[in-house]
GROMACS .gro file of C-alpha atoms in nm:
model
  248
    1MET     CA    1  14.219  23.454 -14.489
    2SER     CA    2  13.977  23.665 -14.294
    3ALA     CA    3  13.635  23.733 -14.442
    4PRO     CA    4  13.607  24.089 -14.570
    5GLY     CA    5  13.576  24.344 -14.293
    6ARG     CA    6  13.706  24.110 -14.029
    7PRO     CA    7  14.034  24.209 -13.860
    8VAL     CA    8  14.315  23.963 -13.843
    9LEU     CA    9  14.341  23.798 -13.497
   10LEU     CA   10  14.696  23.817 -13.361
   11VAL     CA   11  14.743  23.592 -13.066
   12VAL     CA   12  15.024  23.745 -12.856
   13ALA     CA   13  15.205  23.474 -12.647
   14HIS     CA   14  15.473  23.531 -12.389
   15GLY     CA   15  15.720  23.276 -12.528
   16SER     CA   16  15.952  23.044 -12.340
   17ARG     CA   17  16.283  22.857 -12.375
   18ASP     CA   18  16.073  22.543 -12.303
   19PRO     CA   19  15.967  22.400 -12.641
   20ARG     CA   20  15.644  22.266 -12.488
   21HIS     CA   21  15.523  22.629 -12.450
   22ALA     CA   22  15.526  22.718 -12.820
   23ALA     CA   23  15.387  22.371 -12.916
   24THR     CA   24  15.090  22.423 -12.681
   25VAL     CA   25  15.025  22.776 -12.812
   26HIS     CA   26  15.025  22.650 -13.172
   27ALA     CA   27  14.786  22.369 -13.073
   28LEU     CA   28  14.548  22.624 -12.917
   29VAL     CA   29  14.567  22.842 -13.228
   30ARG     CA   30  14.491  22.549 -13.450
   31ARG     CA   31  14.174  22.481 -13.246
   32VAL     CA   32  14.071  22.848 -13.280
   33ARG     CA   33  14.115  22.827 -13.658
   34ALA     CA   34  13.906  22.511 -13.672
   35LEU     CA   35  13.625  22.684 -13.482
   36ARG     CA   36  13.631  22.997 -13.700
   37PRO     CA   37  13.777  22.928 -14.043
   38ASP     CA   38  13.645  23.271 -14.154
   39VAL     CA   39  13.898  23.446 -13.928
   40ARG     CA   40  14.264  23.472 -14.010
   41VAL     CA   41  14.463  23.388 -13.697
   42GLU     CA   42  14.832  23.460 -13.659
   43THR     CA   43  15.069  23.400 -13.366
   44GLY     CA   44  15.346  23.624 -13.231
   45PHE     CA   45  15.571  23.586 -12.929
   46LEU     CA   46  15.704  23.857 -12.699
   47ASP     CA   47  16.026  23.672 -12.624
   48PHE     CA   48  16.229  23.351 -12.684
   49ASN     CA   49  16.024  23.219 -12.982
   50VAL     CA   50  15.961  23.325 -13.343
   51PRO     CA   51  15.783  23.480 -13.508
   52SER     CA   52  15.810  23.793 -13.292
   53VAL     CA   53  15.511  24.022 -13.248
   54PRO     CA   54  15.684  24.312 -13.431
   55GLY     CA   55  15.779  24.078 -13.718
   56VAL     CA   56  15.423  23.955 -13.765
   57LEU     CA   57  15.286  24.312 -13.759
   58GLU     CA   58  15.542  24.422 -14.016
   59SER     CA   59  15.454  24.126 -14.244
   60LEU     CA   60  15.080  24.203 -14.210
   61GLU     CA   61  15.138  24.565 -14.306
   62THR     CA   62  15.346  24.465 -14.609
   63GLU     CA   63  15.065  24.240 -14.721
   64GLY     CA   64  14.821  24.529 -14.706
   65VAL     CA   65  14.636  24.423 -14.397
   66ARG     CA   66  14.496  24.729 -14.215
   67ASP     CA   67  14.291  24.596 -13.916
   68VAL     CA   68  14.427  24.376 -13.638
   69VAL     CA   69  14.294  24.258 -13.311
   70ALA     CA   70  14.586  24.180 -13.079
   71LEU     CA   71  14.484  23.930 -12.812
   72PRO     CA   72  14.706  23.879 -12.507
   73LEU     CA   73  14.735  23.511 -12.436
   74LEU     CA   74  14.716  23.586 -12.064
   75LEU     CA   75  14.483  23.488 -11.788
   76THR     CA   76  14.510  23.805 -11.576
   77ARG     CA   77  14.570  24.174 -11.636
   78ALA     CA   78  14.917  24.203 -11.497
   79PHE     CA   79  15.243  24.371 -11.619
   80HIS     CA   80  15.249  24.212 -11.967
   81ALA     CA   81  14.894  24.319 -12.051
   82LYS     CA   82  14.928  24.667 -11.900
   83ALA     CA   83  15.282  24.761 -12.016
   84ASP     CA   84  15.474  24.517 -12.241
   85ILE     CA   85  15.206  24.446 -12.499
   86PRO     CA   86  15.078  24.806 -12.533
   87ALA     CA   87  15.444  24.920 -12.580
   88VAL     CA   88  15.504  24.662 -12.860
   89LEU     CA   89  15.175  24.749 -13.034
   90ALA     CA   90  15.250  25.126 -13.010
   91ALA     CA   91  15.563  25.066 -13.214
   92ALA     CA   92  15.376  24.888 -13.493
   93PRO     CA   93  15.367  25.018 -13.847
   94PRO     CA   94  15.143  25.332 -13.846
   95ARG     CA   95  14.913  25.213 -14.124
   96LEU     CA   96  14.788  24.927 -13.906
   97ARG     CA   97  14.479  24.983 -13.697
   98ILE     CA   98  14.529  24.767 -13.389
   99ARG     CA   99  14.287  24.702 -13.107
  100GLN     CA  100  14.410  24.519 -12.798
  101ALA     CA  101  14.155  24.267 -12.673
  102GLU     CA  102  14.097  24.194 -12.314
  103VAL     CA  103  14.292  23.908 -12.146
  104LEU     CA  104  14.121  23.574 -12.124
  105GLY     CA  105  14.026  23.565 -11.757
  106PRO     CA  106  13.818  23.562 -11.565
  107SER     CA  107  13.555  23.363 -11.758
  108PRO     CA  108  13.305  23.090 -11.670
  109LEU     CA  109  13.442  22.897 -11.966
  110LEU     CA  110  13.786  22.888 -11.801
  111LEU     CA  111  13.628  22.732 -11.491
  112SER     CA  112  13.470  22.470 -11.714
  113ALA     CA  113  13.816  22.409 -11.866
  114LEU     CA  114  13.969  22.366 -11.522
  115GLU     CA  115  13.702  22.110 -11.429
  116ARG     CA  116  13.761  21.933 -11.764
  117ARG     CA  117  14.126  21.893 -11.684
  118LEU     CA  118  14.048  21.764 -11.330
  119TYR     CA  119  13.804  21.504 -11.468
  120GLU     CA  120  14.060  21.403 -11.731
  121ALA     CA  121  14.305  21.352 -11.447
  122GLY     CA  122  14.072  21.098 -11.276
  123LEU     CA  123  13.814  21.289 -11.067
  124THR     CA  124  13.439  21.261 -11.129
  125PRO     CA  125  13.157  21.503 -11.049
  126ALA     CA  126  13.066  21.276 -10.761
  127ASP     CA  127  13.405  21.357 -10.602
  128LYS     CA  128  13.345  21.728 -10.575
  129SER     CA  129  13.201  21.755 -10.225
  130SER     CA  130  13.489  21.562 -10.072
  131THR     CA  131  13.775  21.709 -10.278
  132GLY     CA  132  13.970  22.023 -10.201
  133VAL     CA  133  14.121  22.201 -10.498
  134VAL     CA  134  14.431  22.418 -10.519
  135LEU     CA  135  14.389  22.681 -10.788
  136ALA     CA  136  14.756  22.715 -10.877
  137SER     CA  137  14.853  23.011 -11.088
  138ALA     CA  138  15.196  23.140 -11.200
  139GLY     CA  139  15.178  23.438 -10.959
  140SER     CA  140  15.226  23.813 -11.002
  141SER     CA  141  15.340  24.115 -10.810
  142ASP     CA  142  15.031  24.297 -10.944
  143PRO     CA  143  14.771  24.316 -10.668
  144GLU     CA  144  14.487  24.329 -10.921
  145ALA     CA  145  14.598  24.000 -11.066
  146ILE     CA  146  14.627  23.836 -10.727
  147ALA     CA  147  14.281  23.962 -10.628
  148VAL     CA  148  14.130  23.813 -10.942
  149ILE     CA  149  14.281  23.471 -10.863
  150ALA     CA  150  14.141  23.487 -10.510
  151GLU     CA  151  13.794  23.577 -10.645
  152ILE     CA  152  13.803  23.293 -10.893
  153ALA     CA  153  13.882  23.053 -10.608
  154ARG     CA  154  13.589  23.191 -10.401
  155GLU     CA  155  13.359  23.161 -10.702
  156TRP     CA  156  13.466  22.808 -10.785
  157ARG     CA  157  13.414  22.695 -10.424
  158HIS     CA  158  13.045  22.771 -10.456
  159THR     CA  159  13.005  22.515 -10.736
  160GLY     CA  160  13.032  22.224 -10.488
  161TRP     CA  161  13.392  22.155 -10.405
  162CYS     CA  162  13.492  22.082 -10.047
  163ALA     CA  163  13.719  22.386 -10.063
  164VAL     CA  164  13.920  22.580 -10.315
  165ARG     CA  165  14.240  22.767 -10.219
  166PRO     CA  166  14.453  22.990 -10.448
  167ALA     CA  167  14.830  22.928 -10.473
  168PHE     CA  168  15.112  23.087 -10.664
  169ALA     CA  169  15.431  22.966 -10.816
  170SER     CA  170  15.613  23.298 -10.782
  171ALA     CA  171  15.589  23.651 -10.643
  172SER     CA  172  15.298  23.573 -10.402
  173LEU     CA  173  15.208  23.331 -10.127
  174PRO     CA  174  15.098  23.061 -10.050
  175ARG     CA  175  15.288  22.814 -10.262
  176THR     CA  176  15.112  22.509 -10.404
  177GLU     CA  177  15.260  22.268 -10.140
  178ASP     CA  178  15.134  22.496  -9.858
  179ALA     CA  179  14.779  22.506 -10.000
  180VAL     CA  180  14.779  22.130 -10.037
  181ARG     CA  181  14.878  22.094  -9.673
  182GLN     CA  182  14.611  22.343  -9.566
  183LEU     CA  183  14.339  22.150  -9.744
  184ARG     CA  184  14.458  21.830  -9.578
  185GLU     CA  185  14.436  21.998  -9.238
  186GLN     CA  186  14.089  22.130  -9.329
  187GLY     CA  187  13.972  21.769  -9.359
  188CYS     CA  188  13.915  21.731  -9.734
  189ALA     CA  189  13.920  21.357  -9.820
  190ARG     CA  190  14.133  21.418 -10.126
  191VAL     CA  191  14.324  21.713 -10.268
  192ALA     CA  192  14.357  21.806 -10.632
  193VAL     CA  193  14.584  22.069 -10.792
  194ALA     CA  194  14.441  22.256 -11.094
  195PRO     CA  195  14.712  22.463 -11.273
  196TYR     CA  196  14.553  22.789 -11.384
  197VAL     CA  197  14.815  22.827 -11.653
  198LEU     CA  198  14.795  22.805 -12.032
  199ALA     CA  199  15.112  22.625 -12.128
  200PRO     CA  200  15.397  22.418 -11.979
  201GLY     CA  201  15.714  22.585 -11.866
  202PHE     CA  202  15.928  22.678 -11.570
  203LEU     CA  203  15.653  22.797 -11.338
  204PRO     CA  204  15.405  22.519 -11.427
  205ASP     CA  205  15.686  22.274 -11.348
  206ARG     CA  206  15.720  22.439 -11.008
  207ILE     CA  207  15.348  22.396 -10.955
  208ALA     CA  208  15.377  22.023 -11.042
  209ARG     CA  209  15.656  21.976 -10.787
  210GLY     CA  210  15.444  22.151 -10.526
  211ALA     CA  211  15.160  21.910 -10.607
  212ALA     CA  212  15.369  21.606 -10.493
  213GLY     CA  213  15.152  21.568 -10.179
  214ALA     CA  214  14.819  21.592 -10.366
  215ASP     CA  215  14.611  21.304 -10.492
  216VAL     CA  216  14.543  21.448 -10.836
  217LEU     CA  217  14.737  21.688 -11.060
  218ALA     CA  218  14.550  21.820 -11.359
  219ASP     CA  219  14.717  21.923 -11.686
  220VAL     CA  220  14.757  22.281 -11.793
  221LEU     CA  221  14.464  22.447 -11.973
  222GLY     CA  222  14.640  22.433 -12.308
  223PRO     CA  223  14.421  22.383 -12.616
  224ALA     CA  224  14.106  22.302 -12.422
  225PRO     CA  225  13.802  22.382 -12.637
  226GLU     CA  226  13.673  22.621 -12.374
  227VAL     CA  227  13.994  22.825 -12.392
  228ALA     CA  228  13.959  22.851 -12.772
  229ARG     CA  229  13.599  22.976 -12.728
  230VAL     CA  230  13.719  23.245 -12.484
  231LEU     CA  231  13.979  23.367 -12.735
  232LEU     CA  232  13.704  23.408 -12.995
  233GLU     CA  233  13.474  23.582 -12.745
  234ARG     CA  234  13.749  23.833 -12.669
  235TYR     CA  235  13.820  23.877 -13.041
  236ASP     CA  236  13.454  23.944 -13.123
  237ALA     CA  237  13.421  24.188 -12.833
  238ALA     CA  238  13.729  24.385 -12.942
  239ARG     CA  239  13.622  24.419 -13.307
  240ARG     CA  240  13.276  24.556 -13.230
  241PRO     CA  241  13.237  24.935 -13.271
  242VAL     CA  242  13.258  25.123 -12.948
  243ALA     CA  243  12.910  25.270 -12.870
  244LEU     CA  244  12.913  25.639 -12.794
  245ALA     CA  245  12.724  25.762 -12.492
  246VAL     CA  246  12.409  25.962 -12.561
  247GLY     CA  247  12.498  26.332 -12.581
  248ALA     CA  248  12.869  26.260 -12.633
   0.00000   0.00000   0.00000
């Protein structure tokens, strides 16, 4: 139960036929609840899994809830954040006041989570200067989303890695296997693949296949504590009153 005056946090996940996807989403939500027991956190899926986002919203309205922060469980602002989710929220019961939070990325905390996964896969901080990293995302046809991934790769490179190259599992190039090869040709002593994805599924499996020539393949971000902290940052930002400009 949320503390008085605190909106319910509705985590909006994409959904997948792969059961690992929902299991990972629920594990992340459990971590969020553990960090902030004063916030009521619910989960809804856009497709494939239950409960659906409309179903959760209808249940909340029936309970008498009035304020909701809907948080897209997405790393970039692509089609789902710009079109799908706003359309679903617009069809919600009219008595609900719903604010859509920003997507999770980019965030320095997500870079920390990526490094956590690489170290869990066997690298150490001492390996950074000799290791090239493939920042492997699901991919998008949205140029804004692609530009964000490229910028994250540039930013991450400045933290001491031999090199960082973006790669995409769909819609855009290069593919993971091409980026692995390019880092080899660049002279990096070892190559690691860091999936910039939240949960297992079809496209993360494609990333894993493309990482066959790498030395290290990290796990998906999943319920990393840094990811849970980003969720709560986005929630807190969305529930703050919007300041009016002077003279407005």
